[in-house]
Amino acid sequence: MKDKRYSFVIPAYNEEKNIPLIYDKIKAIMSDKSDNFELVFINDGSKDGTLFVLAELANADKKVKYINFSRNFGHQAALTAGLQYATGDAIITLDCDLQDPPEVVSEMIAKWNDGYDIVYARRRNRSDKFFKKQTAIMYYKLLDKFSDVKIPRNVGDFRLIDKKVSNVINSMPERARYLRGMVAWVGFKHTFVDFDRPERIHGETNYTLSKMLKLAMDGLFNFSNLPLRLGLILGVLSILTGLTFLGYMIGDVIVNKVVYQLYKVLTVVLFIFTGFSFVIMWILGEYIGRIYDEIKKRPLFIISGTANIDDSERK
């Protein structure tokens, strides 16, 4: 049996101070496990010295590979590129800021050797601010309730996947990538490793509110029928509201002999259904926009350079 190969896929955006730290940690962890591994960094259009640090590491150590994007294409695109170029039998995706602690990798590898195809790293705690923590809890509850695919809670993109899982992910053509849902969708035998998420050592989070909202919407629209059901729910509420007003007015006419002018009735009905129409238009617009993005078939990312990567190995 050939020596198993491990790939570490690590997106990096303005992480010049964290790259040497995560490099040293992974090297130390793998020193007593296997020498057959690679670190695939994806420089996602960094504006600091990230590319310079990666170039120095790649020159000094052939295990270090990097993919340099021509601009910032986003975290999911960076992970997608890393999966396409990773050559390992087991592929570990993790962030560069050390909030996905490499020390957990040993336990993940052990689970993979036990026969699991997917090993999720599950957070026991969140050190996020109150607003982000609460909105994340509500979002995953909503996604869990309305999605046909059960996406594990309290897991991000810190996971180990087998090569056969990666091959399936790489064959999926959609452009609005939500890898947490895609990995859950493919199935396969999976398990969890729990960990406490540490604070970020250097720099600030690159996940702005707008990026988090986009990721959340990718999850809802790609793996949930909630937007379509929302129209049904609002429609039913509108009908019930209209019937309630109609019943009240009929009762008022019969009991109190009150005569309602027609424009008052029409105003209430028109107000309700105008709001309902705007919501439906928004939902249709979201889906049409996504169809438009799909049919354009633009590349998910553009690479301006690489190091220590054999393009023939690309999956």
PDB file of N, CA, C and O in Angstrom, residues 1 9 56 63 91 105 141 173-174 270-271:
ATOM      1  N   MET A   1       0.851  -1.209   0.000  1.00  0.00           N
ATOM      2  CA  MET A   1       0.000   0.000   0.000  1.00  0.00           C
ATOM      3  C   MET A   1       0.876   1.245   0.000  1.00  0.00           C
ATOM      4  O   MET A   1       1.821   1.366   0.767  1.00  0.00           O
ATOM      5  N   VAL A   9      -5.222  22.654   2.454  1.00  0.00           N
ATOM      6  CA  VAL A   9      -5.691  23.734   1.587  1.00  0.00           C
ATOM      7  C   VAL A   9      -6.006  24.940   2.465  1.00  0.00           C
ATOM      8  O   VAL A   9      -6.885  24.877   3.334  1.00  0.00           O
ATOM      9  N   GLU A  56       8.768  33.134  -0.598  1.00  0.00           N
ATOM     10  CA  GLU A  56       9.960  32.751   0.172  1.00  0.00           C
ATOM     11  C   GLU A  56       9.827  31.328   0.706  1.00  0.00           C
ATOM     12  O   GLU A  56      10.777  30.538   0.634  1.00  0.00           O
ATOM     13  N   LYS A  63       7.386  21.504  -0.395  1.00  0.00           N
ATOM     14  CA  LYS A  63       6.070  21.066   0.077  1.00  0.00           C
ATOM     15  C   LYS A  63       5.058  22.214   0.052  1.00  0.00           C
ATOM     16  O   LYS A  63       3.857  21.994   0.099  1.00  0.00           O
ATOM     17  N   ILE A  91      -7.656  15.482   2.309  1.00  0.00           N
ATOM     18  CA  ILE A  91      -7.505  16.925   2.091  1.00  0.00           C
ATOM     19  C   ILE A  91      -8.112  17.661   3.279  1.00  0.00           C
ATOM     20  O   ILE A  91      -9.287  17.473   3.598  1.00  0.00           O
ATOM     21  N   VAL A 105      -5.893  18.563  13.777  1.00  0.00           N
ATOM     22  CA  VAL A 105      -5.686  17.738  12.587  1.00  0.00           C
ATOM     23  C   VAL A 105      -5.319  16.303  12.959  1.00  0.00           C
ATOM     24  O   VAL A 105      -5.739  15.347  12.281  1.00  0.00           O
ATOM     25  N   LYS A 141     -30.461  27.496  12.401  1.00  0.00           N
ATOM     26  CA  LYS A 141     -31.765  26.913  12.747  1.00  0.00           C
ATOM     27  C   LYS A 141     -32.721  27.024  11.568  1.00  0.00           C
ATOM     28  O   LYS A 141     -33.457  26.081  11.245  1.00  0.00           O
ATOM     29  N   PRO A 173     -20.789  21.660 -10.945  1.00  0.00           N
ATOM     30  CA  PRO A 173     -20.515  22.833 -11.780  1.00  0.00           C
ATOM     31  C   PRO A 173     -21.052  24.164 -11.265  1.00  0.00           C
ATOM     32  O   PRO A 173     -20.761  25.190 -11.869  1.00  0.00           O
ATOM     33  N   GLU A 174     -21.844  24.174 -10.179  1.00  0.00           N
ATOM     34  CA  GLU A 174     -22.485  25.439  -9.814  1.00  0.00           C
ATOM     35  C   GLU A 174     -21.471  26.518  -9.463  1.00  0.00           C
ATOM     36  O   GLU A 174     -20.391  26.252  -8.961  1.00  0.00           O
ATOM     37  N   LEU A 270     -55.715  46.362  -1.426  1.00  0.00           N
ATOM     38  CA  LEU A 270     -54.625  46.768  -2.307  1.00  0.00           C
ATOM     39  C   LEU A 270     -53.316  46.915  -1.543  1.00  0.00           C
ATOM     40  O   LEU A 270     -52.249  46.522  -2.035  1.00  0.00           O
ATOM     41  N   PHE A 271     -53.375  47.450  -0.343  1.00  0.00           N
ATOM     42  CA  PHE A 271     -52.173  47.606   0.481  1.00  0.00           C
ATOM     43  C   PHE A 271     -51.538  46.252   0.775  1.00  0.00           C
ATOM     44  O   PHE A 271     -50.326  46.070   0.656  1.00  0.00           O
TER      45      PHE A 271
END
